[in-house]
Amino acid sequence: MDVRTLEPLLALLGGAGAPETGLFPLAGAAAARAGGNPLQQMDQLKQNFVVSEAALQLALIQILVGLLQNAPPGTPAVGTGDAGAAAATTDAASPAAVGGAGDVGAADPGAAGGGSAAVSQARQFLGQDSASLKGRLPKFTAAGGQTNNCCDFVSSCLENAGMIRGHFVNCKQLEQALKQQGWRQVPAAQAKPGDVWFNQSRGHVELVTAAGGTRTIGSNNDRPGHQRISERAKNPAEGVYYTKG
């Protein structure tokens, strides 16, 4: 032990050359007689039982309190520091802090933003052969091979966005499912991104990408027997539109 570490304590108790100014003058006087060696002074204090164990503990506590009070600004208190900062960062990044408790868990069918999410996912595959999406677009099965994947594509985007339940590769079955799940037919002027467009014969389906139903995206024929994902202008009079709610 470095004897210099004992000198502040001995000074407080009354040793280390200042027996008359310490907390325990009698103890200090006895210690002073032991000479200038701090270790010998401490032994003398113990041997004479002048300073009780409780008094010594109190003195140590007072020293610690003084050290804490004189600590430089910004010194972390006991029990805080990086761990507390990490906890605050975690809370700030949690779903409840960012978007509220309603954002936690699976998307609710028809939730706000679902239509935009469906369109955003559909646009990720613009220009790509529809059959190549299998294994890359969740839910997509490429049931129609190189062609006839329009319903498979729209159903996948809607399901992934939490806007429908179930997967469909037949246009008429998809239309029935939409009706059963709260979708309703609306005029083209009321159509919005994420709504669904069918042609009059219900043989083709696409996803609405612009207000008023003026643009759609889907798995469309680019040549006989082959489909590719494309976005195109739409004549609102050419088909029917469905919206959620």
Short mmCIF file of N, CA and C in Angstrom, two decimals, residues 48-183:
data_model
loop_
_atom_site.label_atom_id
_atom_site.label_comp_id
_atom_site.label_asym_id
_atom_site.label_seq_id
_atom_site.Cartn_x
_atom_site.Cartn_y
_atom_site.Cartn_z
N ASN A 48 -4.72 1.83 20.57
CA ASN A 48 -5.21 2.56 21.73
C ASN A 48 -6.73 2.64 21.77
N PHE A 49 -7.40 2.12 20.77
CA PHE A 49 -8.86 2.11 20.72
C PHE A 49 -9.43 3.51 20.92
N VAL A 50 -8.67 4.51 20.52
CA VAL A 50 -9.17 5.87 20.66
C VAL A 50 -10.26 6.13 19.62
N VAL A 51 -10.01 5.59 18.43
CA VAL A 51 -10.99 5.76 17.36
C VAL A 51 -11.76 4.47 17.21
N SER A 52 -13.03 4.50 17.41
CA SER A 52 -13.84 3.30 17.26
C SER A 52 -14.00 2.97 15.78
N GLU A 53 -14.39 1.72 15.54
CA GLU A 53 -14.59 1.30 14.14
C GLU A 53 -15.67 2.13 13.46
N ALA A 54 -16.74 2.43 14.21
CA ALA A 54 -17.83 3.23 13.64
C ALA A 54 -17.36 4.62 13.28
N ALA A 55 -16.53 5.21 14.16
CA ALA A 55 -16.03 6.55 13.87
C ALA A 55 -15.13 6.55 12.65
N LEU A 56 -14.34 5.51 12.51
CA LEU A 56 -13.47 5.41 11.35
C LEU A 56 -14.28 5.29 10.06
N GLN A 57 -15.36 4.49 10.11
CA GLN A 57 -16.22 4.35 8.94
C GLN A 57 -16.88 5.68 8.58
N LEU A 58 -17.30 6.42 9.63
CA LEU A 58 -17.91 7.72 9.38
C LEU A 58 -16.92 8.66 8.71
N ALA A 59 -15.68 8.61 9.17
CA ALA A 59 -14.67 9.47 8.57
C ALA A 59 -14.45 9.12 7.10
N LEU A 60 -14.43 7.82 6.81
CA LEU A 60 -14.26 7.39 5.42
C LEU A 60 -15.42 7.88 4.55
N ILE A 61 -16.63 7.79 5.09
CA ILE A 61 -17.81 8.24 4.34
C ILE A 61 -17.71 9.73 4.06
N GLN A 62 -17.28 10.50 5.07
CA GLN A 62 -17.15 11.94 4.88
C GLN A 62 -16.12 12.27 3.81
N ILE A 63 -15.04 11.49 3.78
CA ILE A 63 -14.03 11.71 2.74
C ILE A 63 -14.62 11.44 1.35
N LEU A 64 -15.37 10.34 1.22
CA LEU A 64 -15.97 10.00 -0.07
C LEU A 64 -16.96 11.06 -0.52
N VAL A 65 -17.77 11.55 0.43
CA VAL A 65 -18.74 12.60 0.09
C VAL A 65 -18.02 13.84 -0.40
N GLY A 66 -16.94 14.18 0.27
CA GLY A 66 -16.18 15.35 -0.16
C GLY A 66 -15.60 15.19 -1.55
N LEU A 67 -15.11 13.99 -1.84
CA LEU A 67 -14.56 13.74 -3.17
C LEU A 67 -15.62 13.87 -4.25
N LEU A 68 -16.82 13.34 -3.96
CA LEU A 68 -17.90 13.42 -4.94
C LEU A 68 -18.35 14.85 -5.16
N GLN A 69 -18.42 15.63 -4.09
CA GLN A 69 -18.85 17.02 -4.21
C GLN A 69 -17.86 17.86 -5.00
N ASN A 70 -16.60 17.49 -4.93
CA ASN A 70 -15.56 18.25 -5.63
C ASN A 70 -15.21 17.66 -6.99
N ALA A 71 -15.98 16.67 -7.44
CA ALA A 71 -15.68 16.04 -8.73
C ALA A 71 -15.89 17.03 -9.86
N PRO A 72 -15.12 16.94 -10.94
CA PRO A 72 -15.27 17.85 -12.09
C PRO A 72 -16.66 17.73 -12.70
N PRO A 73 -17.19 18.83 -13.28
CA PRO A 73 -18.51 18.77 -13.93
C PRO A 73 -18.53 17.71 -15.01
N GLY A 74 -19.67 17.00 -15.11
CA GLY A 74 -19.82 15.98 -16.14
C GLY A 74 -19.43 14.60 -15.71
N THR A 75 -18.86 14.48 -14.46
CA THR A 75 -18.50 13.15 -13.97
C THR A 75 -19.77 12.38 -13.68
N PRO A 76 -19.98 11.17 -14.26
CA PRO A 76 -21.23 10.42 -14.04
C PRO A 76 -21.36 9.97 -12.60
N ALA A 77 -22.58 10.03 -12.08
CA ALA A 77 -22.85 9.54 -10.74
C ALA A 77 -22.87 8.03 -10.73
N VAL A 78 -22.81 7.46 -9.55
CA VAL A 78 -22.82 6.00 -9.42
C VAL A 78 -24.11 5.45 -10.00
N GLY A 79 -24.01 4.41 -10.85
CA GLY A 79 -25.19 3.78 -11.42
C GLY A 79 -25.63 4.38 -12.74
N THR A 80 -24.91 5.39 -13.25
CA THR A 80 -25.28 5.98 -14.53
C THR A 80 -24.12 5.84 -15.48
N GLY A 81 -24.12 6.62 -16.54
CA GLY A 81 -23.00 6.56 -17.49
C GLY A 81 -23.43 5.94 -18.80
N ASP A 82 -22.53 5.16 -19.40
CA ASP A 82 -22.80 4.61 -20.73
C ASP A 82 -24.01 3.70 -20.74
N ALA A 83 -24.22 2.95 -19.64
CA ALA A 83 -25.36 2.02 -19.62
C ALA A 83 -26.66 2.79 -19.73
N GLY A 84 -26.75 3.93 -19.00
CA GLY A 84 -27.96 4.73 -19.07
C GLY A 84 -28.15 5.34 -20.43
N ALA A 85 -27.05 5.81 -21.04
CA ALA A 85 -27.16 6.39 -22.38
C ALA A 85 -27.59 5.35 -23.39
N ALA A 86 -27.07 4.13 -23.25
CA ALA A 86 -27.46 3.06 -24.18
C ALA A 86 -28.93 2.75 -24.06
N ALA A 87 -29.44 2.76 -22.82
CA ALA A 87 -30.86 2.49 -22.62
C ALA A 87 -31.70 3.56 -23.27
N ALA A 88 -31.27 4.84 -23.14
CA ALA A 88 -32.03 5.92 -23.75
C ALA A 88 -32.03 5.80 -25.26
N THR A 89 -30.88 5.42 -25.84
CA THR A 89 -30.81 5.24 -27.28
C THR A 89 -31.71 4.12 -27.75
N THR A 90 -31.75 3.03 -27.00
CA THR A 90 -32.60 1.90 -27.37
C THR A 90 -34.06 2.30 -27.35
N ASP A 91 -34.46 3.06 -26.31
CA ASP A 91 -35.85 3.48 -26.21
C ASP A 91 -36.22 4.40 -27.36
N ALA A 92 -35.29 5.29 -27.72
CA ALA A 92 -35.59 6.24 -28.79
C ALA A 92 -35.77 5.54 -30.12
N ALA A 93 -35.08 4.42 -30.30
CA ALA A 93 -35.15 3.71 -31.57
C ALA A 93 -36.22 2.64 -31.60
N SER A 94 -36.90 2.43 -30.48
CA SER A 94 -37.90 1.37 -30.42
C SER A 94 -39.12 1.75 -31.24
N PRO A 95 -39.90 0.79 -31.74
CA PRO A 95 -41.08 1.10 -32.52
C PRO A 95 -42.07 1.96 -31.78
N ALA A 96 -42.23 1.72 -30.46
CA ALA A 96 -43.19 2.50 -29.70
C ALA A 96 -42.81 3.96 -29.67
N ALA A 97 -41.49 4.27 -29.61
CA ALA A 97 -41.07 5.66 -29.54
C ALA A 97 -41.17 6.33 -30.89
N VAL A 98 -40.89 5.61 -31.95
CA VAL A 98 -40.87 6.20 -33.28
C VAL A 98 -42.26 6.37 -33.84
N GLY A 99 -43.07 5.31 -33.80
CA GLY A 99 -44.35 5.37 -34.46
C GLY A 99 -45.53 5.07 -33.58
N GLY A 100 -45.31 4.84 -32.29
CA GLY A 100 -46.40 4.52 -31.41
C GLY A 100 -46.65 3.04 -31.34
N ALA A 101 -47.41 2.62 -30.33
CA ALA A 101 -47.63 1.20 -30.10
C ALA A 101 -48.37 0.55 -31.25
N GLY A 102 -49.14 1.35 -32.01
CA GLY A 102 -49.91 0.78 -33.11
C GLY A 102 -49.05 0.26 -34.24
N ASP A 103 -47.77 0.68 -34.29
CA ASP A 103 -46.90 0.24 -35.37
C ASP A 103 -46.30 -1.13 -35.09
N VAL A 104 -46.42 -1.62 -33.87
CA VAL A 104 -45.79 -2.88 -33.50
C VAL A 104 -46.65 -4.04 -33.98
N GLY A 105 -46.02 -5.07 -34.56
CA GLY A 105 -46.75 -6.27 -34.96
C GLY A 105 -47.12 -6.22 -36.43
N ALA A 106 -47.96 -7.17 -36.83
CA ALA A 106 -48.34 -7.29 -38.23
C ALA A 106 -49.20 -6.12 -38.67
N ALA A 107 -49.10 -5.77 -39.95
CA ALA A 107 -49.89 -4.67 -40.47
C ALA A 107 -51.36 -5.04 -40.47
N ASP A 108 -52.20 -4.06 -40.14
CA ASP A 108 -53.64 -4.28 -40.14
C ASP A 108 -54.15 -4.09 -41.56
N PRO A 109 -54.98 -5.01 -42.07
CA PRO A 109 -55.50 -4.84 -43.42
C PRO A 109 -56.19 -3.50 -43.58
N GLY A 110 -55.79 -2.74 -44.61
CA GLY A 110 -56.40 -1.45 -44.85
C GLY A 110 -55.79 -0.34 -44.04
N ALA A 111 -54.70 -0.59 -43.30
CA ALA A 111 -54.09 0.44 -42.47
C ALA A 111 -53.57 1.57 -43.35
N ALA A 112 -53.49 2.79 -42.75
CA ALA A 112 -53.00 3.94 -43.49
C ALA A 112 -51.61 3.65 -44.03
N GLY A 113 -51.38 4.04 -45.29
CA GLY A 113 -50.08 3.79 -45.88
C GLY A 113 -49.97 2.46 -46.58
N GLY A 114 -50.96 1.57 -46.40
CA GLY A 114 -50.90 0.26 -47.02
C GLY A 114 -50.89 0.35 -48.53
N GLY A 115 -51.71 1.25 -49.09
CA GLY A 115 -51.76 1.39 -50.54
C GLY A 115 -50.44 1.87 -51.11
N SER A 116 -49.83 2.84 -50.44
CA SER A 116 -48.54 3.35 -50.89
C SER A 116 -47.46 2.28 -50.80
N ALA A 117 -47.54 1.46 -49.75
CA ALA A 117 -46.56 0.38 -49.59
C ALA A 117 -46.70 -0.65 -50.70
N ALA A 118 -47.94 -0.96 -51.08
CA ALA A 118 -48.16 -1.92 -52.15
C ALA A 118 -47.60 -1.40 -53.47
N VAL A 119 -47.84 -0.12 -53.76
CA VAL A 119 -47.33 0.48 -54.99
C VAL A 119 -45.81 0.52 -54.98
N SER A 120 -45.25 0.89 -53.84
CA SER A 120 -43.79 0.97 -53.73
C SER A 120 -43.14 -0.39 -54.00
N GLN A 121 -43.72 -1.44 -53.45
CA GLN A 121 -43.16 -2.77 -53.69
C GLN A 121 -43.31 -3.17 -55.15
N ALA A 122 -44.47 -2.88 -55.74
CA ALA A 122 -44.69 -3.23 -57.14
C ALA A 122 -43.66 -2.56 -58.05
N ARG A 123 -43.34 -1.30 -57.75
CA ARG A 123 -42.41 -0.56 -58.60
C ARG A 123 -40.97 -1.07 -58.49
N GLN A 124 -40.67 -1.80 -57.46
CA GLN A 124 -39.32 -2.36 -57.34
C GLN A 124 -39.00 -3.35 -58.46
N PHE A 125 -40.05 -3.87 -59.11
CA PHE A 125 -39.84 -4.91 -60.13
C PHE A 125 -40.15 -4.42 -61.54
N LEU A 126 -40.25 -3.10 -61.72
CA LEU A 126 -40.52 -2.56 -63.05
C LEU A 126 -39.50 -3.05 -64.07
N GLY A 127 -40.02 -3.46 -65.24
CA GLY A 127 -39.16 -3.90 -66.33
C GLY A 127 -38.68 -5.33 -66.24
N GLN A 128 -39.07 -6.05 -65.21
CA GLN A 128 -38.58 -7.42 -65.02
C GLN A 128 -39.62 -8.43 -65.50
N ASP A 129 -39.14 -9.55 -66.03
CA ASP A 129 -40.05 -10.63 -66.42
C ASP A 129 -40.80 -11.11 -65.19
N SER A 130 -42.11 -11.25 -65.33
CA SER A 130 -42.91 -11.61 -64.16
C SER A 130 -42.51 -12.97 -63.59
N ALA A 131 -42.17 -13.92 -64.44
CA ALA A 131 -41.82 -15.26 -63.95
C ALA A 131 -40.57 -15.23 -63.07
N SER A 132 -39.71 -14.23 -63.27
CA SER A 132 -38.45 -14.16 -62.51
C SER A 132 -38.66 -13.67 -61.08
N LEU A 133 -39.88 -13.24 -60.75
CA LEU A 133 -40.14 -12.69 -59.41
C LEU A 133 -40.31 -13.79 -58.36
N LYS A 134 -40.52 -15.01 -58.80
CA LYS A 134 -40.72 -16.09 -57.84
C LYS A 134 -39.47 -16.25 -56.98
N GLY A 135 -39.67 -16.25 -55.67
CA GLY A 135 -38.56 -16.35 -54.73
C GLY A 135 -37.99 -15.00 -54.34
N ARG A 136 -38.39 -13.93 -55.03
CA ARG A 136 -37.90 -12.59 -54.71
C ARG A 136 -39.03 -11.68 -54.23
N LEU A 137 -40.22 -11.87 -54.79
CA LEU A 137 -41.40 -11.14 -54.32
C LEU A 137 -42.17 -12.07 -53.39
N PRO A 138 -42.24 -11.77 -52.10
CA PRO A 138 -42.94 -12.66 -51.17
C PRO A 138 -44.37 -12.94 -51.63
N LYS A 139 -44.80 -14.17 -51.47
CA LYS A 139 -46.14 -14.69 -51.81
C LYS A 139 -46.28 -15.02 -53.30
N PHE A 140 -45.45 -14.45 -54.16
CA PHE A 140 -45.62 -14.65 -55.60
C PHE A 140 -45.24 -16.07 -55.98
N THR A 141 -46.10 -16.71 -56.79
CA THR A 141 -45.90 -18.12 -57.13
C THR A 141 -45.56 -18.37 -58.59
N ALA A 142 -45.75 -17.36 -59.45
CA ALA A 142 -45.55 -17.53 -60.90
C ALA A 142 -46.40 -18.68 -61.43
N ALA A 143 -47.64 -18.76 -60.93
CA ALA A 143 -48.53 -19.86 -61.31
C ALA A 143 -48.83 -19.86 -62.80
N GLY A 144 -48.75 -18.68 -63.45
CA GLY A 144 -49.06 -18.60 -64.87
C GLY A 144 -47.87 -18.81 -65.77
N GLY A 145 -46.73 -19.19 -65.20
CA GLY A 145 -45.54 -19.40 -66.03
C GLY A 145 -45.00 -18.09 -66.57
N GLN A 146 -44.79 -18.02 -67.90
CA GLN A 146 -44.27 -16.80 -68.53
C GLN A 146 -45.36 -15.76 -68.75
N THR A 147 -46.61 -16.18 -68.62
CA THR A 147 -47.73 -15.26 -68.88
C THR A 147 -48.83 -15.52 -67.85
N ASN A 148 -49.84 -14.68 -67.87
CA ASN A 148 -51.00 -14.84 -66.99
C ASN A 148 -50.63 -14.77 -65.51
N ASN A 149 -49.75 -13.83 -65.15
CA ASN A 149 -49.36 -13.65 -63.75
C ASN A 149 -49.92 -12.37 -63.14
N CYS A 150 -50.87 -11.74 -63.82
CA CYS A 150 -51.35 -10.43 -63.36
C CYS A 150 -51.96 -10.50 -61.96
N CYS A 151 -52.83 -11.48 -61.73
CA CYS A 151 -53.50 -11.58 -60.43
C CYS A 151 -52.51 -12.00 -59.34
N ASP A 152 -51.63 -12.91 -59.68
CA ASP A 152 -50.60 -13.37 -58.75
C ASP A 152 -49.77 -12.17 -58.25
N PHE A 153 -49.42 -11.27 -59.18
CA PHE A 153 -48.59 -10.12 -58.84
C PHE A 153 -49.34 -9.13 -57.95
N VAL A 154 -50.54 -8.74 -58.35
CA VAL A 154 -51.33 -7.77 -57.57
C VAL A 154 -51.66 -8.33 -56.19
N SER A 155 -52.06 -9.60 -56.15
CA SER A 155 -52.40 -10.23 -54.87
C SER A 155 -51.20 -10.23 -53.93
N SER A 156 -50.01 -10.50 -54.46
CA SER A 156 -48.80 -10.53 -53.63
C SER A 156 -48.52 -9.16 -53.03
N CYS A 157 -48.59 -8.12 -53.85
CA CYS A 157 -48.30 -6.76 -53.36
C CYS A 157 -49.31 -6.32 -52.31
N LEU A 158 -50.57 -6.63 -52.53
CA LEU A 158 -51.60 -6.26 -51.56
C LEU A 158 -51.43 -7.03 -50.25
N GLU A 159 -51.16 -8.32 -50.36
CA GLU A 159 -51.00 -9.14 -49.17
C GLU A 159 -49.77 -8.72 -48.37
N ASN A 160 -48.68 -8.43 -49.05
CA ASN A 160 -47.46 -8.01 -48.36
C ASN A 160 -47.64 -6.67 -47.65
N ALA A 161 -48.52 -5.83 -48.18
CA ALA A 161 -48.79 -4.52 -47.57
C ALA A 161 -49.85 -4.61 -46.48
N GLY A 162 -50.37 -5.81 -46.23
CA GLY A 162 -51.38 -5.99 -45.20
C GLY A 162 -52.76 -5.53 -45.60
N MET A 163 -53.05 -5.46 -46.89
CA MET A 163 -54.33 -4.93 -47.35
C MET A 163 -55.36 -6.01 -47.64
N ILE A 164 -54.91 -7.26 -47.82
CA ILE A 164 -55.85 -8.37 -48.00
C ILE A 164 -55.32 -9.58 -47.24
N ARG A 165 -56.23 -10.52 -47.02
CA ARG A 165 -55.86 -11.81 -46.43
C ARG A 165 -56.05 -12.89 -47.48
N GLY A 166 -55.08 -13.78 -47.59
CA GLY A 166 -55.16 -14.85 -48.58
C GLY A 166 -54.44 -14.47 -49.86
N HIS A 167 -54.15 -15.50 -50.66
CA HIS A 167 -53.45 -15.27 -51.92
C HIS A 167 -54.28 -15.82 -53.08
N PHE A 168 -54.31 -15.07 -54.19
CA PHE A 168 -55.19 -15.43 -55.30
C PHE A 168 -54.45 -15.29 -56.64
N VAL A 169 -54.71 -16.24 -57.52
CA VAL A 169 -54.10 -16.21 -58.85
C VAL A 169 -55.18 -16.15 -59.93
N ASN A 170 -56.43 -15.97 -59.52
CA ASN A 170 -57.56 -15.88 -60.44
C ASN A 170 -58.26 -14.55 -60.20
N CYS A 171 -58.48 -13.78 -61.25
CA CYS A 171 -59.04 -12.43 -61.10
C CYS A 171 -60.42 -12.42 -60.45
N LYS A 172 -61.30 -13.33 -60.88
CA LYS A 172 -62.65 -13.34 -60.32
C LYS A 172 -62.64 -13.73 -58.85
N GLN A 173 -61.75 -14.65 -58.47
CA GLN A 173 -61.64 -15.02 -57.06
C GLN A 173 -61.09 -13.87 -56.23
N LEU A 174 -60.15 -13.12 -56.80
CA LEU A 174 -59.61 -11.95 -56.10
C LEU A 174 -60.70 -10.91 -55.89
N GLU A 175 -61.52 -10.67 -56.92
CA GLU A 175 -62.60 -9.69 -56.78
C GLU A 175 -63.56 -10.10 -55.67
N GLN A 176 -63.92 -11.37 -55.60
CA GLN A 176 -64.83 -11.83 -54.55
C GLN A 176 -64.20 -11.66 -53.17
N ALA A 177 -62.92 -11.94 -53.06
CA ALA A 177 -62.23 -11.79 -51.78
C ALA A 177 -62.20 -10.33 -51.35
N LEU A 178 -61.99 -9.43 -52.30
CA LEU A 178 -61.99 -8.00 -51.97
C LEU A 178 -63.33 -7.58 -51.40
N LYS A 179 -64.40 -8.01 -52.03
CA LYS A 179 -65.74 -7.66 -51.56
C LYS A 179 -65.98 -8.21 -50.15
N GLN A 180 -65.55 -9.44 -49.92
CA GLN A 180 -65.75 -10.06 -48.61
C GLN A 180 -64.92 -9.41 -47.51
N GLN A 181 -63.83 -8.76 -47.90
CA GLN A 181 -62.93 -8.15 -46.91
C GLN A 181 -63.09 -6.64 -46.82
N GLY A 182 -64.24 -6.14 -47.26
CA GLY A 182 -64.56 -4.73 -47.04
C GLY A 182 -64.19 -3.77 -48.15
N TRP A 183 -63.74 -4.29 -49.28
CA TRP A 183 -63.46 -3.42 -50.41
C TRP A 183 -64.78 -3.12 -51.13
#
